[in-house]
Amino acid sequence: RRGSPRWAGPGRGAAAPPAAAHAQSPGAAVRGGGSMAQRVLPLPRQQSFCPPTVPNPFVHPGRLSTGDKLRAVLQGIILLPLRAICIAFLLLIAWLFASIATFRHRGKGSVPLKGWRRRMIQTTLSCLTRTLFFVMGFRVKVKGKIASLREAPIFVAAPHSSFFDAIICAPTGMPSIVSRAENLSTPVFGTILSSLQPVSVSRQDPDSRKNTVAEITKRALSRGQWPQILIFPEGTCTNRSCLITFKQGAFVPKVPVQPVLLRYPNKLDTVTWTWQGYSLKELCVMTLCQLFTRVEVEFLPVHVPTEEEKNDPILFANRVRQTMATALNVPVTDHTFEDCRLMISAGQLTLPMEAGLVEFTKISKKLNLKWNHVREQLDTFAAIASASKGGRIGIEEFAEYLKLPISDVLKELFLLFDRNGDGTIDFREYVIGLSILCNPANTEETIHMAFKLFDMDEDGTITEDEFASIIQSALGVPELDVSMLFKEIDADETGKLSYDEFKHFALKHPEYAKLFTTYLELQRYQLDMLEEDDIESPEVKHSPVRKTTVPVSETTPFARNKVCPEGNEEDNSSTSDKKDD
């Protein structure tokens, strides 16, 4: 129409019609409503926003069977007390040697241990660590060649799934590790840890992350003055079903790294320590009650960074991660520790904990989101989903939140949020939908256009009758009661909406902006279809009766006359979604 194809792409400045970028069959229907005509977008969904292959790597749902419990009790009667005594004895000996090695040592972490001090740590503590894990029942199998300090100043180990992963320290000669500063003040264990000269991280220091990376870089470039550094780049424990995002700290120094793989090929898993699963005490007791626990430590070839990788730590980290994932035969995901924080927040809001998993790092970078902002969106999502089960929003909850009935316009907006077409919206889809659909549409121009549409008598305010007239017409529900929604917008309770009140509410609820532009798009689409029928069947003009069905929204002229005049429809459509999704 007018020399341009219907629903032209972004180059035209028009909003893409909001329906079918879904991988959804044409006959699919949203839960709670009937089917509706599907319109096809010129652009597919962005694959980079697809859900991860592993939805929740932070859960370990395994539970002991009755037979496993009985076996553990019978074995634990003998093994548990004997092993506990031996562990305490070995820790005391290790503490003694660590105290001797660090006695009157100047620097306390700022100066490396040298000479006999360093040799004592490497020999005695390495031997005692091997003995300790042997007493605990661990049977360690080492594969591959261990790189020397000159070959690789940094070890990167994954997947990180347990506190027992510290077993890597024994074959690698007790390298330095990254540890919380609070751990250094722990009795006995703190002294042993101090002798390894760890890179300490303080949660109270706002510059802790930057200082930690600087310290790792300084040691990695010290040309052998400091020992090798062992880093678990995932930064938190997972269930080993995938490799999550690697933090950049190990890759900023631009030095070769040696990937180290960890496997626990046991029929009964008593070592995995995740955010949802067994506690620390439960895992210790269960592991000590087993006859033995198998561990495989594999050292892959040293990864020497290319010039491109040296200039891009993220690329360096991703390539190392992919190499390790291929060797482990597991997928990679973009989950991070921030997802764990959101997961805990979801649990506190009585949502399923996994509802908070959104692959935060990837989403935040692509959509320019801050953690606090996403956390606020989680509160809103929890309020909407409180009436549903499973932490997902159905179209009924969506309509109730917007205080509107289920209509074609609402169904179409819901379909845009529902990225996988399963009839529900999870938190991840909600965050993406707000960012790429609602927020771009919620511009000053759109808000002003909507206010102008509602202000039928052009007196600068909107009465409840004016508000109800447009909403009823747009949704095709003549008897719709919009008083609750009107009162929510009318902050000063004057019975009239000023532009400032209208704008304030719109900015806090961007869903309505996209609902409004979707209404205009549907109206324009229906007009196109009617005009197309006129072009294809000119003889209809001379027929005595015309049976074309006109939508309810078309019976009200103000939307087209005041906001979308026929000669300028294309310009106004630019207020909708401006991102290519």
Coordinates of C-alpha atoms in Angstrom, one line a residue:
R1 CA 0.0 0.0 0.0
R2 CA 1.2 3.5 -0.9
G3 CA 4.1 2.0 -2.8
S4 CA 5.6 0.2 0.1
P5 CA 5.2 -3.4 1.2
R6 CA 3.1 -4.2 4.3
W7 CA 5.2 -4.5 7.4
A8 CA 8.4 -3.2 5.9
G9 CA 11.6 -3.9 7.9
P10 CA 13.5 -1.5 10.1
G11 CA 14.8 0.5 7.2
R12 CA 11.4 2.0 6.7
G13 CA 11.2 3.1 10.3
A14 CA 8.0 1.1 10.8
A15 CA 7.4 -1.2 13.7
A16 CA 7.6 -4.8 12.9
P17 CA 4.2 -6.5 13.5
P18 CA 4.4 -8.3 16.7
A19 CA 3.5 -11.9 16.2
A20 CA 5.2 -14.7 14.7
A21 CA 8.8 -14.6 15.3
H22 CA 8.0 -17.6 17.4
A23 CA 9.2 -21.1 16.7
Q24 CA 5.5 -22.0 17.1
S25 CA 3.2 -23.9 14.9
P26 CA 0.5 -21.8 13.3
G27 CA -2.2 -23.6 15.2
A28 CA -0.7 -23.0 18.6
A29 CA -2.9 -21.0 21.0
V30 CA -2.1 -19.2 24.2
R31 CA -3.4 -20.8 27.4
G32 CA -6.6 -19.2 28.4
G33 CA -7.6 -17.8 25.0
G34 CA -8.6 -19.0 21.6
S35 CA -6.6 -18.9 18.4
M36 CA -6.0 -15.7 16.4
A37 CA -4.7 -14.8 13.0
Q38 CA -0.9 -15.0 12.9
R39 CA 1.2 -12.4 11.2
V40 CA 4.8 -13.2 10.1
L41 CA 7.8 -11.1 11.1
P42 CA 10.5 -10.5 8.5
L43 CA 13.2 -11.2 11.1
P44 CA 13.5 -14.5 13.2
R45 CA 14.1 -14.6 16.9
Q46 CA 17.7 -13.9 17.9
Q47 CA 19.4 -17.2 18.5
S48 CA 21.6 -15.5 21.1
F49 CA 18.5 -15.1 23.4
C50 CA 17.6 -18.8 23.2
P51 CA 17.3 -20.6 26.6
P52 CA 20.4 -22.4 27.8
T53 CA 20.8 -26.2 27.1
V54 CA 21.1 -26.7 30.9
P55 CA 18.4 -24.8 32.7
N56 CA 19.9 -25.0 36.2
P57 CA 23.5 -26.0 36.8
F58 CA 23.2 -25.0 40.5
V59 CA 21.0 -27.8 41.7
H60 CA 21.9 -31.4 42.8
P61 CA 18.6 -33.2 43.4
G62 CA 20.2 -36.6 44.2
R63 CA 18.9 -38.4 47.2
L64 CA 20.1 -41.5 48.9
S65 CA 18.0 -44.6 48.5
T66 CA 17.1 -46.8 51.5
G67 CA 19.9 -49.2 50.6
D68 CA 22.4 -46.4 50.3
K69 CA 21.5 -45.0 53.7
L70 CA 21.7 -48.4 55.4
R71 CA 25.1 -49.1 53.8
A72 CA 26.4 -45.7 54.8
V73 CA 25.3 -46.2 58.4
L74 CA 26.9 -49.7 58.7
Q75 CA 30.2 -48.5 57.1
G76 CA 30.1 -45.2 59.0
I77 CA 30.1 -46.9 62.4
I78 CA 33.7 -48.0 61.8
L79 CA 35.0 -45.6 59.1
L80 CA 33.7 -42.3 60.4
P81 CA 35.4 -42.2 63.8
L82 CA 38.7 -43.6 62.5
R83 CA 38.8 -41.2 59.6
A84 CA 37.9 -38.2 61.8
I85 CA 40.8 -39.0 64.2
C86 CA 43.3 -39.4 61.3
I87 CA 42.1 -36.2 59.6
A88 CA 42.5 -34.2 62.9
F89 CA 46.0 -35.6 63.4
L90 CA 47.1 -34.8 59.8
L91 CA 45.7 -31.3 60.0
L92 CA 47.7 -30.7 63.2
I93 CA 50.9 -31.9 61.6
A94 CA 50.2 -29.7 58.5
W95 CA 49.6 -26.7 60.8
L96 CA 52.9 -27.4 62.5
F97 CA 54.9 -27.4 59.3
A98 CA 53.0 -24.4 57.9
S99 CA 53.8 -22.5 61.1
I100 CA 57.5 -23.3 60.8
A101 CA 57.6 -22.3 57.1
T102 CA 55.9 -18.9 57.8
F103 CA 57.6 -18.2 61.2
R104 CA 59.0 -14.6 61.2
H105 CA 58.5 -14.3 57.5
R106 CA 58.3 -10.7 56.5
G107 CA 55.6 -9.5 54.1
K108 CA 52.7 -11.7 55.1
G109 CA 51.7 -12.4 51.5
S110 CA 53.3 -9.4 49.8
V111 CA 56.7 -11.2 49.6
P112 CA 57.0 -14.7 48.1
L113 CA 58.4 -17.6 50.3
K114 CA 61.8 -18.7 49.1
G115 CA 64.5 -21.2 49.8
W116 CA 63.8 -23.8 52.5
R117 CA 60.5 -22.3 53.3
R118 CA 59.1 -22.8 49.9
R119 CA 60.6 -26.3 49.6
M120 CA 59.1 -27.3 53.0
I121 CA 55.6 -26.3 51.7
Q122 CA 56.0 -28.1 48.4
T123 CA 57.3 -31.4 49.9
T124 CA 55.7 -31.8 53.3
L125 CA 52.3 -30.2 52.7
S126 CA 52.0 -31.9 49.3
C127 CA 52.7 -35.3 50.9
L128 CA 50.3 -34.6 53.8
T129 CA 47.6 -33.5 51.4
R130 CA 47.9 -36.7 49.5
T131 CA 47.8 -38.7 52.7
L132 CA 44.8 -36.7 53.9
F133 CA 42.7 -37.5 50.9
F134 CA 43.8 -41.1 50.9
V135 CA 42.6 -41.4 54.5
M136 CA 39.3 -39.9 53.5
G137 CA 38.8 -42.6 50.9
F138 CA 39.7 -40.8 47.8
R139 CA 41.4 -42.8 45.0
V140 CA 43.0 -40.3 42.6
K141 CA 43.9 -41.0 39.0
V142 CA 46.1 -38.4 37.3
K143 CA 46.2 -38.1 33.5
G144 CA 48.4 -35.9 31.3
K145 CA 51.6 -33.9 31.9
I146 CA 51.8 -31.3 34.5
A147 CA 53.2 -28.0 33.2
S148 CA 56.1 -26.4 34.9
L149 CA 56.1 -22.8 36.2
R150 CA 57.8 -21.5 33.1
E151 CA 55.5 -23.3 30.8
A152 CA 52.2 -22.2 32.5
P153 CA 52.2 -19.8 35.5
I154 CA 48.4 -20.4 35.9
F155 CA 46.3 -23.6 36.2
V156 CA 42.6 -23.2 35.4
A157 CA 40.5 -26.0 36.8
A158 CA 36.9 -26.9 35.9
P159 CA 34.2 -27.9 36.5
H160 CA 34.2 -26.6 40.1
S161 CA 31.6 -28.7 42.0
S162 CA 33.0 -29.3 45.5
F163 CA 35.3 -28.2 48.3
F164 CA 37.0 -31.6 47.6
D165 CA 38.3 -30.1 44.3
A166 CA 41.3 -28.9 46.4
I167 CA 42.8 -32.3 45.8
I168 CA 44.4 -30.7 42.7
C169 CA 46.9 -29.0 45.0
A170 CA 48.6 -32.2 45.8
P171 CA 49.9 -33.3 42.3
T172 CA 50.6 -29.6 41.3
G173 CA 53.0 -28.9 44.2
M174 CA 50.7 -26.8 46.4
P175 CA 50.2 -23.7 44.2
S176 CA 48.8 -20.5 45.4
I177 CA 45.0 -20.2 45.2
V178 CA 42.4 -17.4 45.3
S179 CA 40.6 -17.3 48.7
R180 CA 38.4 -15.1 50.8
A181 CA 40.4 -12.9 53.2
E182 CA 38.2 -14.2 56.1
N183 CA 39.5 -17.7 55.6
L184 CA 43.0 -16.6 56.7
S185 CA 41.8 -16.0 60.2
T186 CA 40.3 -19.5 60.7
P187 CA 42.1 -21.5 63.4
V188 CA 44.5 -24.2 62.1
F189 CA 43.2 -24.1 58.6
G190 CA 44.0 -20.3 58.2
T191 CA 47.7 -20.9 59.0
I192 CA 47.9 -23.8 56.5
L193 CA 46.2 -21.6 53.9
S194 CA 48.5 -18.7 54.6
S195 CA 51.6 -20.9 53.9
L196 CA 50.3 -21.3 50.3
Q197 CA 50.4 -17.5 50.0
P198 CA 46.9 -17.1 48.5
V199 CA 45.5 -14.2 46.6
S200 CA 43.0 -12.9 49.1
V201 CA 39.7 -11.4 48.2
S202 CA 37.9 -9.0 50.6
R203 CA 34.2 -8.6 50.2
Q204 CA 34.3 -5.3 52.2
D205 CA 36.7 -3.7 49.7
P206 CA 34.8 -2.1 46.8
D207 CA 38.0 -2.4 44.7
S208 CA 38.6 -6.0 45.6
R209 CA 38.0 -7.4 42.1
K210 CA 40.3 -5.0 40.5
N211 CA 43.0 -5.6 43.1
T212 CA 42.7 -9.3 42.8
V213 CA 43.2 -9.2 39.0
A214 CA 46.2 -6.9 39.5
E215 CA 47.7 -9.3 42.1
I216 CA 47.2 -12.3 39.8
T217 CA 48.8 -10.4 37.0
K218 CA 51.8 -9.4 39.1
R219 CA 52.5 -12.9 40.2
A220 CA 52.0 -14.5 36.8
L221 CA 54.5 -12.1 35.3
S222 CA 57.0 -12.4 38.1
R223 CA 59.2 -14.9 36.1
G224 CA 59.3 -17.6 38.7
Q225 CA 59.5 -15.6 41.9
W226 CA 56.0 -16.6 42.9
P227 CA 54.6 -20.1 42.7
Q228 CA 52.0 -21.2 40.2
I229 CA 48.4 -20.1 40.7
L230 CA 45.4 -22.4 40.8
I231 CA 42.1 -20.7 39.7
F232 CA 38.6 -22.1 39.4
P233 CA 37.4 -19.6 36.7
E234 CA 33.7 -20.4 37.1
G235 CA 33.7 -18.7 40.5
T236 CA 31.1 -20.9 42.1
C237 CA 30.1 -24.6 42.3
T238 CA 27.9 -26.3 39.8
N239 CA 26.6 -29.8 39.3
R240 CA 29.2 -30.6 36.5
S241 CA 26.4 -30.8 33.8
C242 CA 28.0 -27.9 31.9
L243 CA 30.7 -25.2 32.1
I244 CA 29.3 -21.8 33.0
T245 CA 30.9 -18.5 32.2
F246 CA 34.6 -18.2 33.0
K247 CA 35.7 -15.1 34.8
Q248 CA 38.5 -13.1 33.2
G249 CA 40.9 -13.0 36.1
A250 CA 43.0 -15.9 35.0
F251 CA 43.2 -14.6 31.4
V252 CA 44.0 -10.9 31.9
P253 CA 47.8 -11.5 32.5
K254 CA 48.1 -12.8 28.8
V255 CA 50.3 -15.7 29.9
P256 CA 49.9 -19.4 29.0
V257 CA 47.5 -21.4 31.1
Q258 CA 47.1 -25.1 31.6
P259 CA 43.5 -26.4 31.7
V260 CA 42.8 -29.0 34.4
L261 CA 39.7 -31.3 34.3
L262 CA 38.0 -32.8 37.3
R263 CA 35.8 -35.9 37.1
Y264 CA 34.1 -37.9 39.9
P265 CA 33.1 -41.2 38.2
N266 CA 31.2 -42.6 41.2
K267 CA 27.8 -44.5 41.2
L268 CA 26.8 -42.6 44.3
D269 CA 27.6 -38.8 44.2
T270 CA 28.4 -37.6 47.7
V271 CA 30.8 -34.7 46.7
T272 CA 28.7 -32.2 44.6
W273 CA 28.0 -29.1 46.6
T274 CA 25.6 -26.7 44.9
W275 CA 23.2 -24.0 45.9
Q276 CA 20.3 -26.5 46.0
G277 CA 21.2 -29.8 47.5
Y278 CA 23.2 -31.4 50.3
S279 CA 24.8 -29.1 52.9
L280 CA 28.5 -29.1 53.7
K281 CA 28.2 -31.2 56.8
E282 CA 26.0 -33.8 55.0
L283 CA 28.4 -34.2 52.2
C284 CA 31.4 -34.6 54.6
V285 CA 29.6 -37.3 56.6
M286 CA 28.3 -39.2 53.5
T287 CA 31.7 -39.1 51.8
L288 CA 33.6 -40.3 54.9
C289 CA 31.1 -43.2 55.2
Q290 CA 32.0 -44.5 51.7
L291 CA 34.6 -47.2 51.3
F292 CA 36.3 -45.1 48.6
T293 CA 35.5 -42.2 46.2
R294 CA 37.1 -42.0 42.8
V295 CA 38.6 -38.8 41.3
E296 CA 40.1 -38.2 37.9
V297 CA 42.4 -35.2 37.4
E298 CA 43.4 -34.6 33.8
F299 CA 45.9 -32.0 32.7
L300 CA 45.3 -30.8 29.2
P301 CA 48.0 -29.4 26.9
V302 CA 49.1 -25.8 27.8
H303 CA 47.0 -23.2 26.0
V304 CA 49.3 -20.4 24.7
P305 CA 47.3 -17.3 23.9
T306 CA 47.4 -15.8 20.4
E307 CA 47.8 -12.1 19.8
E308 CA 44.1 -11.8 19.4
E309 CA 43.4 -13.6 22.7
K310 CA 46.0 -11.5 24.5
N311 CA 44.1 -8.4 23.4
D312 CA 40.7 -9.9 24.4
P313 CA 40.5 -11.8 27.7
I314 CA 36.9 -12.7 27.1
L315 CA 37.8 -14.5 23.8
F316 CA 40.8 -16.1 25.6
A317 CA 38.5 -17.4 28.4
N318 CA 35.8 -18.6 26.0
R319 CA 38.3 -20.6 23.9
V320 CA 39.8 -22.3 26.9
R321 CA 36.4 -23.1 28.2
Q322 CA 35.3 -24.6 24.9
T323 CA 38.5 -26.7 24.8
M324 CA 37.7 -28.0 28.3
A325 CA 34.0 -28.6 27.5
T326 CA 34.9 -30.6 24.4
A327 CA 37.2 -32.8 26.4
L328 CA 34.5 -33.3 29.1
N329 CA 31.7 -33.7 26.4
V330 CA 29.4 -31.2 28.2
P331 CA 27.8 -28.0 26.9
V332 CA 28.6 -24.4 27.9
T333 CA 26.2 -21.9 29.3
D334 CA 26.3 -18.2 30.2
H335 CA 25.3 -18.6 33.8
T336 CA 27.4 -16.7 36.5
F337 CA 27.5 -16.1 40.2
E338 CA 25.0 -13.3 39.7
D339 CA 22.4 -15.9 38.6
C340 CA 22.9 -17.6 42.0
R341 CA 22.1 -14.3 43.7
L342 CA 18.9 -13.9 41.7
M343 CA 18.1 -17.6 42.4
I344 CA 18.3 -17.0 46.1
S345 CA 16.2 -13.8 45.8
A346 CA 13.6 -15.8 43.9
G347 CA 13.4 -18.3 46.7
Q348 CA 12.9 -15.5 49.2
L349 CA 10.0 -14.3 47.1
T350 CA 8.4 -17.8 47.3
L351 CA 9.2 -18.5 43.7
P352 CA 11.0 -21.7 42.6
M353 CA 14.7 -20.9 43.0
E354 CA 15.5 -21.8 39.4
A355 CA 13.0 -19.0 38.3
G356 CA 15.9 -16.5 38.9
L357 CA 18.3 -18.0 36.4
V358 CA 18.5 -15.8 33.4
E359 CA 22.1 -16.1 32.2
F360 CA 22.7 -12.7 33.7
T361 CA 26.0 -11.8 32.2
K362 CA 24.9 -12.4 28.6
I363 CA 21.5 -10.7 29.1
S364 CA 23.0 -7.7 30.9
K365 CA 25.6 -7.1 28.2
K366 CA 23.2 -7.5 25.3
L367 CA 20.5 -5.4 26.9
N368 CA 22.6 -3.1 29.0
L369 CA 21.0 -4.1 32.3
K370 CA 22.3 -3.7 35.8
W371 CA 21.8 -6.3 38.5
N372 CA 19.8 -4.0 40.7
H373 CA 17.4 -3.3 37.9
V374 CA 16.9 -7.0 37.1
R375 CA 16.4 -7.6 40.9
E376 CA 13.6 -5.0 40.9
Q377 CA 12.0 -6.7 37.9
L378 CA 12.1 -10.0 39.8
D379 CA 9.9 -8.4 42.5
T380 CA 7.4 -7.3 39.9
F381 CA 7.4 -10.8 38.2
A382 CA 6.9 -12.4 41.6
A383 CA 3.9 -10.2 42.2
I384 CA 2.4 -11.3 38.9
A385 CA 3.2 -15.0 39.2
S386 CA 2.1 -15.3 42.9
A387 CA -1.2 -16.8 41.9
S388 CA 0.3 -19.4 39.6
K389 CA 2.3 -22.5 40.2
G390 CA 5.8 -23.2 38.9
G391 CA 6.9 -19.5 38.9
R392 CA 5.5 -18.8 35.4
I393 CA 2.9 -16.3 34.2
G394 CA -0.1 -17.5 32.2
I395 CA -2.2 -15.2 30.1
E396 CA -4.8 -15.0 32.9
E397 CA -2.2 -13.7 35.4
F398 CA -0.9 -11.4 32.7
A399 CA -4.4 -9.9 32.1
E400 CA -5.1 -9.6 35.8
Y401 CA -1.8 -7.7 36.4
L402 CA -2.7 -5.3 33.6
K403 CA -6.3 -5.1 34.9
L404 CA -7.5 -5.8 31.4
P405 CA -9.6 -8.7 29.8
I406 CA -8.1 -11.2 27.5
S407 CA -8.4 -9.8 24.0
D408 CA -6.6 -10.1 20.6
V409 CA -4.3 -7.2 21.5
L410 CA -3.4 -8.7 24.8
K411 CA -2.9 -12.2 23.3
E412 CA -0.5 -10.7 20.7
L413 CA 1.5 -9.0 23.3
F414 CA 1.6 -12.1 25.4
L415 CA 2.9 -14.1 22.4
L416 CA 5.7 -11.7 22.0
F417 CA 6.8 -12.3 25.6
D418 CA 6.4 -16.0 25.3
R419 CA 9.5 -16.7 23.3
N420 CA 9.4 -20.5 23.3
G421 CA 5.7 -20.7 22.6
D422 CA 4.8 -22.9 25.6
G423 CA 1.9 -20.7 26.7
T424 CA 3.6 -19.2 29.7
I425 CA 6.2 -16.5 30.5
D426 CA 9.1 -17.3 32.7
F427 CA 11.3 -14.6 34.3
R428 CA 14.0 -14.8 31.6
E429 CA 11.3 -14.1 28.9
Y430 CA 9.9 -11.4 31.1
V431 CA 13.2 -9.5 31.4
I432 CA 13.9 -9.9 27.7
G433 CA 10.4 -8.8 26.7
L434 CA 10.6 -5.6 28.9
S435 CA 13.9 -4.7 27.4
I436 CA 13.4 -5.3 23.7
L437 CA 9.6 -4.8 23.4
C438 CA 8.2 -2.5 26.1
N439 CA 11.0 -0.1 27.0
P440 CA 11.9 0.9 23.4
A441 CA 8.2 1.5 22.7
N442 CA 7.7 3.5 25.9
T443 CA 9.1 6.8 24.5
E444 CA 8.0 10.3 25.1
E445 CA 6.5 10.4 21.6
T446 CA 4.4 7.2 22.3
I447 CA 3.2 8.5 25.7
H448 CA 2.2 11.8 24.2
M449 CA 0.4 10.1 21.3
A450 CA -1.5 7.9 23.7
F451 CA -2.5 10.9 25.9
K452 CA -3.7 12.7 22.8
L453 CA -5.8 9.7 21.8
F454 CA -7.4 9.5 25.2
D455 CA -8.0 13.2 25.6
M456 CA -11.0 13.3 23.3
D457 CA -12.1 16.8 24.0
E458 CA -8.6 18.1 23.9
D459 CA -8.8 20.0 27.3
G460 CA -5.4 18.7 28.6
T461 CA -6.9 16.0 30.9
I462 CA -8.5 12.6 30.6
T463 CA -11.8 11.8 32.3
E464 CA -12.8 8.3 33.3
D465 CA -15.4 8.2 30.6
E466 CA -12.9 9.2 27.9
F467 CA -10.4 6.6 29.3
A468 CA -13.1 3.9 29.3
S469 CA -14.4 4.7 25.8
I470 CA -11.0 4.2 24.2
I471 CA -10.1 1.1 26.2
Q472 CA -13.5 -0.5 25.5
S473 CA -13.2 0.2 21.8
A474 CA -9.6 -1.0 21.5
L475 CA -10.3 -4.3 23.3
G476 CA -13.7 -4.8 21.8
V477 CA -15.4 -5.1 25.2
P478 CA -18.2 -2.4 25.4
E479 CA -19.1 -3.3 29.0
L480 CA -15.5 -3.4 30.4
D481 CA -15.1 -1.8 33.8
V482 CA -11.8 0.2 33.9
S483 CA -12.4 2.0 37.1
M484 CA -9.7 0.2 39.0
L485 CA -7.0 0.9 36.4
F486 CA -8.1 4.5 36.2
K487 CA -7.9 5.0 39.9
E488 CA -4.4 3.5 39.9
I489 CA -3.2 6.0 37.4
D490 CA -5.1 8.9 39.1
A491 CA -2.5 9.5 41.9
D492 CA -4.1 12.8 43.2
E493 CA -7.6 11.3 43.1
T494 CA -9.1 14.3 41.2
G495 CA -11.1 12.1 38.8
K496 CA -9.0 13.4 35.9
L497 CA -5.6 12.4 34.6
S498 CA -3.1 15.0 33.9
Y499 CA -0.3 14.4 31.4
D500 CA 2.3 14.1 34.3
E501 CA 0.2 11.4 36.0
F502 CA -0.3 9.6 32.8
K503 CA 3.4 9.8 31.9
H504 CA 4.5 8.7 35.4
F505 CA 2.3 5.6 35.3
A506 CA 3.5 4.8 31.8
L507 CA 7.1 4.9 32.7
K508 CA 6.6 2.6 35.7
H509 CA 4.5 0.1 33.6
P510 CA 6.1 -0.1 30.1
E511 CA 3.9 -3.1 29.2
Y512 CA 1.1 -0.6 28.4
A513 CA 3.2 1.2 25.9
K514 CA 3.7 -1.9 23.9
L515 CA 0.1 -2.8 24.3
F516 CA -0.9 0.6 22.9
T517 CA 1.5 0.3 19.9
T518 CA 0.3 -3.3 19.3
Y519 CA -3.3 -2.0 19.2
L520 CA -2.3 0.6 16.6
E521 CA -0.5 -2.1 14.6
L522 CA -3.4 -4.5 14.7
Q523 CA -5.7 -1.6 13.6
R524 CA -3.4 -0.7 10.7
Y525 CA -3.1 -4.4 9.7
Q526 CA -6.9 -4.8 9.6
L527 CA -7.1 -1.7 7.5
D528 CA -4.6 -3.1 5.1
M529 CA -6.6 -6.3 4.8
L530 CA -9.8 -4.4 4.1
E531 CA -8.1 -2.2 1.4
E532 CA -6.5 -5.3 -0.2
D533 CA -10.0 -6.8 -0.4
D534 CA -11.2 -3.6 -2.1
I535 CA -8.3 -3.8 -4.7
E536 CA -8.8 -7.5 -5.4
S537 CA -12.6 -7.3 -5.6
P538 CA -13.6 -3.9 -7.1
E539 CA -17.0 -5.3 -8.0
V540 CA -17.9 -5.4 -4.3
K541 CA -18.4 -1.6 -4.4
H542 CA -21.5 -2.1 -6.7
S543 CA -22.9 -5.0 -4.7
P544 CA -26.1 -4.2 -2.8
V545 CA -24.8 -5.8 0.4
R546 CA -21.2 -6.0 1.7
K547 CA -20.5 -8.7 4.3
T548 CA -17.1 -7.5 5.3
T549 CA -16.7 -7.7 9.1
V550 CA -15.3 -4.6 10.7
P551 CA -13.5 -5.0 14.0
V552 CA -15.0 -3.2 17.0
S553 CA -11.9 -1.0 17.2
E554 CA -12.6 0.3 13.6
T555 CA -16.1 1.5 14.6
T556 CA -14.4 4.3 16.7
P557 CA -12.9 6.9 14.5
F558 CA -10.6 8.8 16.9
A559 CA -7.7 6.4 16.8
R560 CA -7.3 6.8 13.1
N561 CA -8.3 10.4 12.8
K562 CA -6.4 11.9 15.7
V563 CA -3.4 9.7 16.0
C564 CA -3.0 7.8 12.7
P565 CA -4.3 10.0 9.9
E566 CA -4.2 8.1 6.6
G567 CA -1.6 10.2 5.1
N568 CA 0.9 9.7 7.9
E569 CA 0.4 6.2 9.2
E570 CA 4.0 5.1 8.4
D571 CA 5.5 7.9 10.5
N572 CA 3.7 7.1 13.7
S573 CA 4.4 3.4 13.5
S574 CA 8.1 4.2 14.3
T575 CA 7.2 4.6 18.0
S576 CA 7.1 0.8 18.4
D577 CA 9.8 -1.6 19.1
K578 CA 13.1 -0.4 17.5
K579 CA 15.3 -3.5 18.2
D580 CA 15.7 -6.2 15.6
D581 CA 14.1 -9.1 17.5

